[in-house]
Amino acid sequence: MDSCRIPANASKCSGNTMECFMVLSTQAQKISIGILCGLFGTMCVFENSLVLYLIFSSPGIRKKPSYLFIGSLALADILASVIFVCSFVNFHVFNEAGFSKEVFLLQLGGVNTSFSASLSSLLLTALDRYLSISRPSEYKLLMTRKRAWTALAVLWLTCAIIAGLPLLGWNCCTLDSACSELFPFVDDNYLSGWICFVVVLLGCIVCAYAHVLWRARQHVAYMEKHQAQAERQTSRMRMDVMLAKTLAMVLAVLMLCWSPVLVLMIYSIFGRLSDRLRKVFAFCSTLCLLNSMVNPIIYALRSKELFSSLRRVLSHFRRQLKAPEESPEAESTHKSSVIET
């Protein structure tokens, strides 16, 4: 394994080993992390998979750029959950440290790509809502499906490149620089850059939603005064305002779940983390899974289109369950009994 300058305060272990970052010291802590990851991860994959199915099984929904961005968010949450749970539990619960630096950085890059894509999808959704509310007459011309797919392709490619920089050489082993106290092989300067990237994304999302909600409030007040003249526009605007409020709720949950992790990351750059704070960081990391699990619940409660699609799926499932009772064998048996009678 490559020799890196792991911070002396990373743990009370000796030597430059992966074990220095395995901060869970008791069986109870490992069991707790395993249960949280298993519960949040399983629910997240199930719920977001359902959201993707509801979006792409409905022609009317999947044609709308707004739901393409929501689908990108659901896909990012699924990938983040699978990669995060597998790597996090394998490392902190089972203390598996036999893999190479490249394998670890590949896993970390997958997690960073997925979570960065999740944030970027929220930003695209916020910008989409802003265009829809601020320029409703030009919205369909400005936000086409082709442009939406292009934006998503650029989004995922950018996130993958940024997350893959440590694997490409920007790590403390290759550069012989100080490693992060929270992540093996990760250079402190790279971690600072990634934090700045995330903070910029969050700042842009907050600004976009501030404009969205401000314009939505203006439009609601205007439409209430001219409701008789523009009933259809009022209905459309109410839908846009509903979706804007829904995604604002997603943003609020995102901030609550990510703030502890970001604060501890920033603190690790400028100060020294105790073993207790490193354990707190491990538990706070599971809040990212909680955020990914809550997002689909908000969609189901707030999006009428997705809720209607869910009702159609459930109705179809119930009909499938009743199908065996009305199978040809049952019908032929019924006819034969009638003939005998």
mmCIF file of C-alpha atoms in Angstrom, residues 76 79-80 82-85 87-88 106-117 163 194 258:
data_model
loop_
_atom_site.group_PDB
_atom_site.id
_atom_site.type_symbol
_atom_site.label_atom_id
_atom_site.label_comp_id
_atom_site.label_asym_id
_atom_site.label_seq_id
_atom_site.Cartn_x
_atom_site.Cartn_y
_atom_site.Cartn_z
ATOM 1 C CA ALA A 76 -28.107 10.157 -8.377
ATOM 2 C CA LEU A 79 -26.245 5.417 -7.073
ATOM 3 C CA ALA A 80 -25.081 7.370 -4.015
ATOM 4 C CA VAL A 82 -25.689 1.831 -3.213
ATOM 5 C CA ILE A 83 -22.048 2.932 -3.460
ATOM 6 C CA PHE A 84 -22.046 4.744 -0.112
ATOM 7 C CA VAL A 85 -23.664 1.928 1.879
ATOM 8 C CA SER A 87 -18.182 1.083 0.838
ATOM 9 C CA PHE A 88 -19.066 2.742 4.166
ATOM 10 C CA LEU A 106 -12.655 4.872 -7.154
ATOM 11 C CA GLN A 107 -15.313 4.180 -4.512
ATOM 12 C CA LEU A 108 -14.934 7.679 -3.072
ATOM 13 C CA GLY A 109 -15.174 9.141 -6.572
ATOM 14 C CA GLY A 110 -18.413 7.255 -7.172
ATOM 15 C CA VAL A 111 -19.936 8.607 -3.962
ATOM 16 C CA ASN A 112 -18.781 12.170 -4.699
ATOM 17 C CA THR A 113 -20.044 11.976 -8.282
ATOM 18 C CA SER A 114 -23.485 10.834 -7.176
ATOM 19 C CA PHE A 115 -23.917 13.355 -4.378
ATOM 20 C CA SER A 116 -22.563 16.186 -6.561
ATOM 21 C CA ALA A 117 -24.955 15.168 -9.343
ATOM 22 C CA ALA A 163 -14.869 13.596 -8.298
ATOM 23 C CA TRP A 194 -14.640 20.089 -3.294
ATOM 24 C CA TRP A 258 -25.681 18.180 4.809
#
